[in-house]
């Protein structure tokens, strides 16, 4: 830093300000801290391997030239040690004042952690046995004006890690390794598919028909055609058009978009591989799923028995197939089939806390019980098959029982990894199923498919019998890298606007919140017209003070929150209640709040209620909400809810009186 560069006293403890001043000092001295040219001829891992047998205190005459980021720096006086990290690993610089040119030595003294440099020097091994480079020249390639974090781990930093993935990758080797493995898994998928005669193709992301799956879409506007479009929710219908056109095996690896919730295994933007093969069937798709996942597992060096979130998963051998009714029978403790009366199945579901609708058929009820209770019981890879027609609008029916379809889902560790069909190729049957889906959409089901007239027309030209499959790439990566959350395997997961953001609507919202003096999580169904609010009458019965005081109301900090898998209502909270141990509470408020909006908030909870199991998870307490009724436009009433939030300055565990 030049003597003319001055830092105001209030910025002396601001490291970013100090680094920006260094940047200015370099420029003033005629040094470009971001030069155009750089040269890298060697890499840390290659140097380490080549000179593994170099003895202590030995010096070579071999000149190497590396580039990388400074991640450690120590020493002073006449010797300095600097650790540089490149794409292959770390290597030490052993810097001695009498062997480094004066300009490079002066630069060394000014360099900060995070700076990126070019180093040319000879390979040596120190007295203590550390393989090193003894520099002969050092050039600054990029001045880092933000310091690297000292600690970048743990639950409290998860949001920062996902939002600033570039810093996460700099600091955490295990994160870099996960994404190297993701790349290798994708490559293995492609090699396997091509080696087995499939051709990779690309289909449109912008689509005019909501089809190929039952899901709520993202909607966008095509200005040139003045046309509303959907971001695709599946690639299926376009890929099967290619079978009609004469291709025998096609696949696509690409992004899918579904405007739905987020939890540990769901993200609105995700990657799938869909594949279709003419003259194949469900058995062919089982062989494909088993083969490609085993190939991906081998590609990253895993054994056939892997650990996933504390469970041992055996990927070896032939994976079994089980009818859905067998799994439902097992969890209910009685034999059920597609012939079991709907009223009996409804009673079994209600007895286990599953909400049912009176119009549901036996097939729909079996599928619902399986989703809520059966899937979680499966650990090792299992093809769950024989799906009811009610939940399989694109699958081919059984010839001997049209209530069932040729479909399977591959389930591992309680989660779905693949969905496959013997594909429906009867255009009349397909048209009827599309029509049924449109009736459901007219009844308010936003996820129902639309009638795809062109796809029906394609089928009328004749599509050969075929097998088709969709595999969730993100979930496969989670499984094979033992990652707990889908966000851990997405380089840049979608995040809510950063607090303090200064652009567009977020800026206006931040200003509004600042004016209010506190920020509260937005309710998805806010109350606006207070003239339509109905408040429940106050209790007429009095309660004595001793009875009231037995309820232990505490301020709790939300450390983590996510949607409970397979539940449309429940959010699972991890709370700091001031005791030093995490508290888990489940609350049925997902209709009103997104989990990411509640992380970091201060809520109120009753903490001395006995634990009760919800979806198999013990819930230890109750989140307090304010509930009222509102009159809707049609004259009916609807319950509304607002979670009670308090000032974040209130410490965790503070008791309410």
XYZ file of C-alpha atoms in Angstrom:
657
model
C 0.000 0.000 0.000
C 1.398 3.376 -0.926
C 2.120 5.978 1.755
C -0.381 8.308 0.085
C -3.281 5.901 0.529
C -5.255 6.952 3.586
C -7.974 5.035 5.438
C -10.427 6.942 7.576
C -10.340 5.869 11.246
C -13.884 4.450 11.176
C -12.874 2.028 8.375
C -9.677 0.690 9.964
C -11.533 -2.399 11.239
C -13.376 -2.919 7.935
C -11.308 -5.511 6.069
C -13.163 -5.000 2.793
C -12.351 -1.281 2.956
C -8.696 -2.086 3.648
C -8.545 -4.456 0.698
C -10.208 -1.921 -1.604
C -7.571 0.564 -0.517
C -4.863 -1.968 -1.406
C -6.450 -2.337 -4.827
C -6.261 1.417 -5.328
C -2.670 1.445 -4.105
C -1.671 -1.174 -6.712
C -3.260 0.910 -9.459
C -1.606 4.114 -8.217
C 1.749 2.329 -8.256
C 1.218 1.269 -11.875
C 0.386 -2.388 -11.145
C -2.783 -3.855 -12.643
C -4.312 -6.108 -9.935
C -6.388 -7.845 -12.655
C -3.948 -8.362 -15.575
C -5.123 -9.817 -18.880
C -2.418 -12.443 -19.363
C -1.698 -15.476 -17.207
C -0.042 -18.831 -17.793
C -0.502 -22.147 -15.993
C 1.628 -25.112 -17.016
C 1.452 -27.303 -13.912
C -1.008 -28.425 -11.230
C -0.632 -29.221 -7.545
C -1.761 -32.854 -7.758
C 0.576 -33.626 -10.672
C 3.540 -32.050 -8.870
C 2.727 -34.015 -5.719
C 2.567 -37.299 -7.647
C 5.727 -36.676 -9.704
C 7.883 -35.735 -6.735
C 6.436 -38.095 -4.126
C 9.853 -39.698 -3.547
C 11.828 -36.456 -3.287
C 13.802 -36.622 -0.001
C 13.700 -34.004 2.743
C 15.805 -30.859 2.182
C 16.236 -31.754 -1.503
C 16.037 -29.102 -4.221
C 15.440 -29.824 -7.892
C 16.230 -27.674 -10.884
C 12.764 -28.363 -12.318
C 10.797 -25.169 -12.966
C 6.999 -25.278 -12.600
C 4.355 -22.611 -13.105
C 1.053 -22.762 -11.255
C -1.977 -20.549 -10.674
C -4.319 -20.550 -7.725
C -5.858 -18.908 -4.687
C -4.026 -18.169 -1.441
C -5.757 -20.088 1.364
C -3.085 -19.819 4.072
C -0.178 -17.524 4.828
C 2.243 -17.443 7.746
C 5.740 -16.351 8.635
C 7.555 -13.071 8.671
C 11.049 -11.703 8.446
C 13.114 -13.630 5.913
C 10.877 -16.712 5.407
C 7.202 -16.990 4.499
C 4.996 -20.001 3.873
C 1.993 -19.588 1.565
C -0.536 -22.306 0.622
C -2.000 -22.001 -2.876
C -5.086 -23.938 -3.957
C -5.730 -24.836 -7.588
C -8.389 -27.030 -9.169
C -6.500 -30.219 -8.196
C -5.477 -29.443 -4.611
C -3.157 -27.410 -2.365
C 0.582 -26.834 -2.589
C 2.938 -24.852 -0.355
C 5.179 -21.991 -1.421
C 8.465 -21.944 0.536
C 9.513 -18.290 0.190
C 13.012 -17.124 1.212
C 13.955 -13.465 0.936
C 17.316 -14.094 -0.729
C 15.785 -16.339 -3.452
C 12.757 -14.240 -4.413
C 13.147 -11.073 -6.521
C 12.619 -7.900 -4.492
C 9.404 -6.935 -6.345
C 7.885 -10.383 -5.736
C 8.929 -10.280 -2.060
C 7.263 -6.895 -1.581
C 4.142 -8.267 -3.274
C 4.196 -11.314 -0.999
C 4.052 -9.123 2.097
C 0.914 -7.352 0.804
C -1.012 -10.397 -0.411
C -4.182 -11.427 1.430
C -6.027 -14.714 1.812
C -8.223 -15.171 -1.235
C -5.914 -13.411 -3.696
C -5.243 -15.337 -6.903
C -1.626 -15.482 -8.061
C 0.693 -16.906 -10.736
C 3.825 -18.540 -9.325
C 6.929 -19.760 -11.149
C 9.602 -21.590 -9.190
C 11.536 -24.785 -8.533
C 10.290 -27.893 -6.730
C 11.821 -28.534 -3.294
C 11.085 -30.469 -0.140
C 11.502 -28.677 3.176
C 13.438 -29.888 6.199
C 10.127 -30.979 7.760
C 9.195 -32.980 4.665
C 6.657 -30.656 3.005
C 6.784 -30.732 -0.812
C 6.894 -27.090 -1.903
C 7.604 -24.628 -4.659
C 10.428 -22.168 -4.063
C 9.207 -19.130 -6.022
C 11.330 -17.225 -8.503
C 8.508 -14.896 -9.558
C 5.007 -14.101 -8.263
C 2.326 -12.149 -10.126
C -1.013 -11.001 -8.713
C -3.823 -12.118 -11.062
C -6.892 -11.115 -9.075
C -7.112 -9.029 -5.913
C -9.818 -10.394 -3.587
C -11.551 -7.451 -1.931
C -13.783 -9.593 0.273
C -12.174 -11.784 2.953
C -12.796 -15.513 3.062
C -14.911 -16.597 6.052
C -13.066 -18.162 8.951
C -15.903 -20.587 9.643
C -18.306 -21.713 6.968
C -20.080 -24.682 8.504
C -23.225 -25.606 10.361
C -26.939 -25.014 10.240
C -26.746 -21.260 10.824
C -24.666 -20.810 7.670
C -26.678 -23.008 5.312
C -28.523 -20.149 3.650
C -25.254 -18.274 3.093
C -23.632 -21.407 1.672
C -26.457 -21.953 -0.832
C -26.731 -18.285 -1.749
C -22.973 -17.731 -2.058
C -22.069 -21.104 -3.538
C -18.835 -19.639 -4.944
C -17.565 -19.089 -1.390
C -18.832 -22.499 -0.294
C -16.797 -24.091 -3.106
C -13.663 -22.107 -2.213
C -13.742 -23.145 1.434
C -15.238 -26.650 1.527
C -13.467 -29.495 -0.271
C -16.375 -31.887 0.391
C -18.722 -29.547 -1.479
C -16.363 -29.382 -4.464
C -16.160 -33.177 -4.382
C -19.967 -33.496 -4.431
C -20.238 -31.450 -7.600
C -17.348 -33.265 -9.273
C -19.280 -36.449 -8.567
C -22.469 -34.925 -9.957
C -20.651 -34.221 -13.219
C -19.299 -37.788 -13.308
C -22.786 -39.189 -12.641
C -24.257 -37.212 -15.543
C -21.455 -38.396 -17.823
C -22.060 -41.995 -16.743
C -25.766 -41.646 -17.528
C -24.990 -40.407 -21.033
C -22.390 -43.112 -21.734
C -24.721 -45.858 -20.533
C -27.614 -44.628 -22.636
C -25.515 -44.231 -25.791
C -23.856 -47.616 -25.277
C -27.353 -49.151 -25.123
C -28.547 -47.659 -28.380
C -30.363 -44.519 -27.198
C -30.030 -41.210 -29.042
C -29.890 -37.974 -27.042
C -32.356 -35.318 -28.222
C -33.614 -31.914 -27.095
C -37.257 -30.877 -26.773
C -38.855 -27.461 -26.067
C -38.799 -25.893 -22.618
C -41.498 -23.389 -23.609
C -44.726 -25.311 -24.237
C -48.315 -24.327 -24.954
C -49.874 -27.434 -23.352
C -49.534 -28.471 -19.718
C -48.857 -32.169 -20.208
C -46.725 -35.205 -19.501
C -47.282 -35.097 -15.734
C -49.684 -33.857 -13.090
C -48.078 -30.736 -11.641
C -48.668 -27.014 -11.278
C -46.720 -25.166 -14.000
C -44.811 -21.917 -14.227
C -46.527 -19.571 -16.681
C -44.725 -17.049 -18.890
C -45.594 -14.817 -21.839
C -44.236 -15.159 -25.373
C -44.201 -11.529 -26.576
C -43.595 -12.171 -30.284
C -46.682 -14.381 -30.566
C -48.655 -12.696 -27.760
C -49.081 -16.185 -26.321
C -49.183 -17.616 -22.816
C -46.712 -20.486 -22.401
C -45.720 -22.968 -19.724
C -42.234 -23.949 -18.669
C -42.268 -27.694 -19.248
C -43.313 -29.978 -16.417
C -42.100 -33.067 -18.328
C -40.448 -34.016 -21.629
C -42.633 -37.097 -22.143
C -45.106 -36.134 -24.847
C -42.507 -34.658 -27.195
C -40.189 -37.641 -26.778
C -42.980 -40.100 -27.599
C -43.785 -38.115 -30.745
C -40.268 -39.101 -31.865
C -41.168 -42.800 -31.509
C -44.102 -42.130 -33.821
C -41.608 -40.523 -36.214
C -39.482 -43.663 -36.362
C -36.706 -43.266 -33.805
C -36.442 -46.435 -31.735
C -34.698 -45.190 -28.575
C -34.472 -41.576 -27.400
C -33.510 -39.842 -24.169
C -33.158 -36.325 -22.827
C -31.359 -35.003 -19.761
C -32.707 -31.575 -18.931
C -34.340 -29.113 -16.582
C -37.978 -29.506 -15.531
C -40.021 -26.775 -13.830
C -42.912 -27.376 -11.409
C -44.416 -24.463 -9.494
C -44.751 -26.354 -6.238
C -43.299 -26.495 -2.739
C -39.710 -26.946 -1.601
C -38.444 -29.493 0.891
C -35.467 -31.797 1.387
C -36.192 -33.765 -1.823
C -38.160 -31.253 -3.939
C -37.058 -28.135 -5.793
C -39.233 -26.271 -8.334
C -36.415 -26.468 -10.903
C -34.803 -29.890 -11.190
C -33.065 -32.255 -13.598
C -34.464 -35.482 -15.000
C -33.561 -38.045 -17.579
C -36.523 -39.309 -19.570
C -36.062 -42.192 -21.999
C -38.405 -44.083 -24.346
C -37.780 -47.252 -26.316
C -39.992 -48.719 -29.009
C -40.807 -52.432 -28.706
C -39.833 -52.391 -25.021
C -42.008 -52.530 -21.917
C -41.928 -52.233 -18.139
C -39.372 -55.031 -17.769
C -37.043 -53.228 -20.168
C -37.344 -50.077 -18.080
C -36.490 -51.995 -14.900
C -33.282 -53.217 -16.533
C -32.511 -49.653 -17.673
C -33.064 -48.075 -14.236
C -30.994 -50.716 -12.464
C -28.216 -50.586 -15.038
C -27.799 -46.821 -15.312
C -27.841 -46.175 -11.542
C -25.326 -48.967 -10.925
C -23.118 -47.537 -13.691
C -23.277 -44.052 -12.113
C -22.450 -45.488 -8.697
C -19.399 -47.298 -10.102
C -18.299 -44.165 -11.986
C -17.695 -42.281 -8.728
C -15.932 -45.206 -7.074
C -18.653 -46.297 -4.669
C -19.075 -49.923 -3.519
C -22.414 -51.618 -4.214
C -23.324 -51.230 -0.542
C -23.513 -47.508 0.264
C -24.438 -45.440 3.284
C -27.250 -42.928 2.906
C -28.247 -40.764 5.868
C -27.490 -43.476 8.397
C -29.016 -46.313 6.355
C -27.101 -49.060 4.542
C -28.412 -49.388 0.986
C -27.605 -52.538 -1.005
C -27.496 -51.804 -4.742
C -26.170 -55.239 -5.701
C -27.977 -58.038 -7.527
C -31.402 -57.917 -9.156
C -33.748 -55.391 -7.588
C -37.113 -56.872 -6.516
C -40.584 -55.892 -7.760
C -43.584 -55.635 -5.406
C -47.231 -54.784 -6.174
C -48.466 -51.654 -4.408
C -51.245 -53.638 -2.714
C -48.652 -55.921 -1.047
C -46.975 -52.937 0.607
C -50.315 -51.439 1.667
C -51.384 -54.813 3.090
C -48.163 -54.943 5.085
C -48.586 -51.501 6.661
C -52.306 -52.060 7.405
C -51.759 -55.510 8.877
C -54.462 -57.027 6.646
C -54.684 -58.138 3.050
C -56.128 -55.584 0.637
C -56.550 -55.723 -3.124
C -58.097 -53.543 -5.792
C -61.342 -55.411 -4.955
C -61.366 -54.258 -1.319
C -64.429 -51.973 -0.884
C -63.669 -48.262 -0.869
C -65.514 -47.727 2.408
C -63.233 -50.247 4.163
C -60.104 -48.600 2.783
C -61.418 -45.154 3.729
C -61.987 -46.333 7.292
C -58.440 -47.740 7.469
C -57.038 -44.442 6.164
C -59.052 -42.277 8.559
C -58.006 -44.453 11.486
C -54.396 -43.568 10.664
C -54.978 -39.841 10.326
C -55.132 -39.708 6.517
C -57.655 -37.281 5.075
C -59.869 -38.810 2.394
C -62.562 -37.539 0.038
C -65.922 -39.284 -0.284
C -65.605 -39.676 -4.065
C -62.311 -41.568 -3.901
C -62.328 -45.068 -5.364
C -60.522 -48.128 -4.026
C -57.630 -47.497 -6.406
C -57.205 -43.897 -5.317
C -57.387 -44.864 -1.631
C -54.777 -47.611 -2.052
C -52.445 -45.126 -3.731
C -53.024 -42.549 -0.971
C -52.359 -45.037 1.843
C -49.224 -46.180 0.050
C -47.991 -42.585 -0.356
C -48.642 -41.689 3.275
C -47.576 -44.894 5.019
C -46.053 -47.461 2.672
C -43.292 -45.716 0.761
C -41.321 -44.816 3.893
C -40.988 -48.501 4.839
C -38.874 -49.334 1.774
C -35.072 -49.191 2.229
C -33.328 -51.193 -0.511
C -34.101 -50.571 -4.210
C -37.616 -51.837 -4.979
C -39.800 -51.533 -8.069
C -43.286 -50.764 -6.719
C -45.666 -51.788 -9.508
C -49.327 -52.413 -10.494
C -50.538 -48.838 -10.012
C -54.266 -47.991 -10.054
C -55.525 -46.288 -13.219
C -56.734 -43.275 -11.194
C -53.149 -42.126 -10.564
C -51.616 -43.250 -13.888
C -53.254 -41.332 -16.762
C -50.514 -42.145 -19.298
C -49.823 -45.825 -18.528
C -51.124 -48.863 -20.399
C -53.887 -50.807 -18.621
C -53.713 -54.472 -17.663
C -55.524 -56.448 -20.329
C -57.134 -58.700 -17.692
C -57.938 -55.898 -15.212
C -58.353 -52.363 -16.636
C -58.340 -50.902 -13.089
C -54.564 -51.458 -12.898
C -51.734 -50.162 -15.076
C -48.298 -51.303 -16.199
C -46.336 -48.788 -14.135
C -43.619 -48.848 -11.521
C -41.868 -46.391 -9.264
C -38.338 -47.183 -8.133
C -38.171 -46.498 -4.390
C -34.963 -46.375 -2.338
C -34.687 -45.236 1.286
C -38.329 -44.134 1.303
C -38.030 -41.868 -1.758
C -39.008 -42.188 -5.414
C -36.119 -42.197 -7.891
C -37.770 -43.307 -11.124
C -41.235 -43.559 -12.641
C -41.858 -45.869 -15.602
C -44.674 -47.139 -17.813
C -45.528 -49.544 -20.520
C -46.631 -46.596 -22.620
C -50.212 -46.058 -23.700
C -50.396 -46.050 -27.512
C -54.160 -46.312 -28.091
C -55.229 -42.836 -29.334
C -58.884 -43.313 -28.336
C -58.016 -44.406 -24.792
C -55.529 -41.535 -24.532
C -58.117 -38.994 -25.693
C -60.580 -40.260 -23.079
C -57.983 -39.937 -20.312
C -57.071 -36.415 -21.409
C -60.767 -35.541 -21.298
C -61.017 -36.916 -17.754
C -58.025 -34.799 -16.744
C -59.714 -31.701 -18.200
C -62.784 -32.407 -16.055
C -60.548 -32.497 -12.994
C -58.936 -29.206 -14.061
C -62.394 -27.647 -14.487
C -63.127 -28.826 -10.947
C -60.209 -26.792 -9.616
C -57.261 -29.204 -9.892
C -54.400 -26.931 -11.048
C -52.102 -29.942 -11.487
C -54.323 -31.863 -13.921
C -53.085 -32.256 -17.493
C -54.582 -30.424 -20.443
C -55.940 -31.988 -23.618
C -53.051 -32.277 -26.096
C -54.816 -32.553 -29.452
C -51.586 -32.774 -31.449
C -50.280 -35.641 -29.303
C -53.506 -37.579 -29.848
C -53.144 -36.895 -33.588
C -49.583 -38.265 -33.438
C -50.829 -41.460 -31.791
C -53.426 -41.831 -34.533
C -50.537 -42.285 -36.991
C -49.434 -45.237 -34.864
C -46.852 -45.447 -32.078
C -45.185 -48.832 -31.541
C -45.509 -50.475 -28.119
C -42.890 -48.860 -25.903
C -41.431 -48.568 -22.465
C -40.747 -45.171 -20.953
C -39.012 -43.925 -17.805
C -38.176 -40.732 -15.960
C -35.294 -40.703 -13.451
C -34.688 -37.856 -11.000
C -31.023 -36.965 -11.479
C -30.839 -34.727 -8.398
C -32.139 -37.485 -6.136
C -29.710 -40.012 -7.621
C -26.861 -37.585 -6.885
C -28.186 -37.141 -3.330
C -28.257 -40.920 -2.852
C -24.809 -41.631 -4.272
C -23.119 -38.715 -2.439
C -24.994 -39.184 0.873
C -26.444 -35.657 0.712
C -29.330 -34.787 3.048
C -30.971 -32.035 0.976
C -31.577 -31.479 -2.719
C -30.047 -28.016 -2.243
C -26.765 -29.735 -1.372
C -26.538 -31.110 -4.934
C -27.767 -28.023 -6.831
C -25.000 -25.535 -7.527
C -27.346 -22.561 -7.418
C -30.655 -23.466 -5.721
C -33.401 -20.869 -5.924
C -33.461 -18.651 -2.851
C -35.844 -16.040 -1.519
C -34.666 -12.434 -2.049
C -31.749 -11.595 0.197
C -32.570 -9.445 3.192
C -31.618 -5.883 2.350
C -31.837 -6.425 -1.415
C -32.050 -3.083 -3.237
C -33.724 -3.959 -6.536
C -37.293 -3.692 -7.794
C -40.137 -4.947 -5.644
C -37.689 -6.301 -3.066
C -36.368 -2.784 -2.476
C -39.874 -1.430 -1.961
C -40.666 -4.261 0.427
C -37.448 -3.694 2.381
C -38.279 -0.006 2.711
C -41.768 -0.829 3.927
C -40.440 -3.308 6.484
C -37.816 -0.829 7.692
C -40.548 1.748 8.211
C -42.558 -0.728 10.254
C -39.553 -1.307 12.493
C -39.563 -5.112 12.117
C -39.687 -7.746 9.379
C -42.234 -10.551 9.541
C -42.666 -13.565 7.286
C -45.327 -12.963 4.625
C -48.570 -14.893 4.939
C -49.578 -16.572 1.659
C -53.247 -15.662 2.264
C -53.072 -12.191 3.827
C -56.072 -10.504 5.402
C -56.959 -7.196 3.732
C -60.658 -6.417 4.195
C -61.184 -6.345 7.947
C -64.906 -5.779 7.487
C -65.144 -9.462 6.514
C -63.262 -10.758 9.533
C -65.195 -12.765 12.126
C -63.652 -13.274 15.565
C -64.573 -16.260 17.707
C -66.421 -15.182 20.905
C -64.304 -15.063 24.036
C -64.606 -17.995 26.414
C -67.260 -17.390 29.035
C -65.691 -19.873 31.457
C -62.924 -18.527 33.607
C -59.711 -20.402 34.358
C -57.769 -19.970 37.577
C -54.299 -18.463 37.458
C -52.510 -21.623 38.656
C -54.014 -23.650 35.809
C -53.058 -21.019 33.238
C -49.498 -20.716 34.528
C -48.867 -24.425 33.945
C -48.652 -23.712 30.204
C -45.032 -22.790 29.511
C -45.039 -20.160 26.729
C -41.541 -19.418 25.407
C -39.922 -17.332 22.687
C -38.255 -19.728 20.221
C -35.857 -19.048 17.332
C -36.452 -20.955 14.074
C -33.117 -22.586 13.190
C -34.528 -24.655 10.330
C -37.901 -25.343 8.755
C -39.003 -27.605 5.913
C -42.163 -29.139 4.479
C -42.817 -32.646 5.812
C -42.558 -35.077 2.874
C -45.945 -36.381 1.678
C -47.862 -33.899 3.791
C -49.554 -30.904 2.198
C -50.080 -29.144 5.543
C -47.220 -29.846 7.920
C -44.033 -27.859 8.427
C -41.285 -29.304 10.622
C -39.437 -26.768 12.783
C -36.033 -27.078 14.429
C -36.146 -24.548 17.272
C -33.757 -22.941 19.714
C -35.753 -22.810 22.964
C -32.879 -21.529 25.096
C -31.993 -24.911 26.619
C -29.036 -25.605 24.314
C -30.807 -28.599 22.745
C -32.827 -28.412 19.541
C -36.613 -28.788 19.848
C -38.710 -30.295 17.042
C -42.298 -29.105 16.553
C -44.605 -29.906 13.647
C -47.319 -27.404 12.721
C -50.038 -27.581 10.056
C -49.462 -24.101 8.622
C -47.963 -24.802 5.186
C -51.085 -23.396 3.509
C -50.120 -20.007 4.954
C -46.309 -19.901 5.049
C -43.340 -21.129 3.028
C -40.704 -22.758 5.251
C -37.816 -20.608 4.025
C -39.744 -17.464 5.041
C -39.830 -18.600 8.675
C -36.152 -19.506 9.127
C -34.531 -16.987 11.450
C -37.836 -15.678 12.869
C -38.728 -15.523 16.557
C -42.019 -17.303 17.333
C -43.961 -18.263 20.434
C -44.461 -21.898 21.435
C -45.858 -23.939 24.305
C -42.930 -26.115 25.353
C -44.306 -28.372 28.078
C -46.885 -30.367 26.125
C -46.263 -34.142 25.965
C -44.710 -35.261 22.635
C -47.156 -36.575 20.061
C -46.279 -38.296 16.790
C -47.256 -36.609 13.534
C -46.290 -38.427 10.301
C -44.051 -40.599 12.482
C -42.134 -37.621 13.939
C -42.484 -36.734 17.662
C -43.689 -33.126 17.922
C -42.591 -31.593 21.223
C -44.849 -28.594 21.736
C -47.105 -26.239 19.797
C -46.413 -23.158 17.692
C -48.884 -20.409 18.666
C -50.968 -18.802 15.919
C -53.837 -16.321 15.768
C -56.869 -17.844 14.019
C -60.002 -16.134 12.695
C -62.678 -16.590 10.029
C -63.269 -14.516 6.910
C -66.334 -14.234 4.713
C -65.553 -14.996 1.069
C -67.150 -13.504 -2.043
C -69.571 -16.430 -2.380
C -70.804 -15.954 1.186
C -68.979 -18.961 2.651
C -66.486 -18.615 5.469
C -62.873 -19.740 5.577
C -60.473 -20.087 8.464
C -57.381 -17.874 8.261
C -54.245 -18.116 10.374
C -51.305 -15.902 11.294
C -48.309 -17.249 13.186
C -47.480 -15.170 16.239
C -44.075 -13.532 15.651
C -42.215 -11.327 18.089
C -39.224 -8.973 18.030
C -36.000 -10.796 17.159
C -34.308 -8.956 20.029
C -36.193 -11.239 22.451
C -33.788 -14.069 23.404
C -34.603 -17.733 22.818
C -36.231 -19.263 25.886
C -37.654 -16.010 27.263
C -40.827 -16.923 29.157
C -44.123 -15.201 28.373
C -46.332 -14.118 31.258
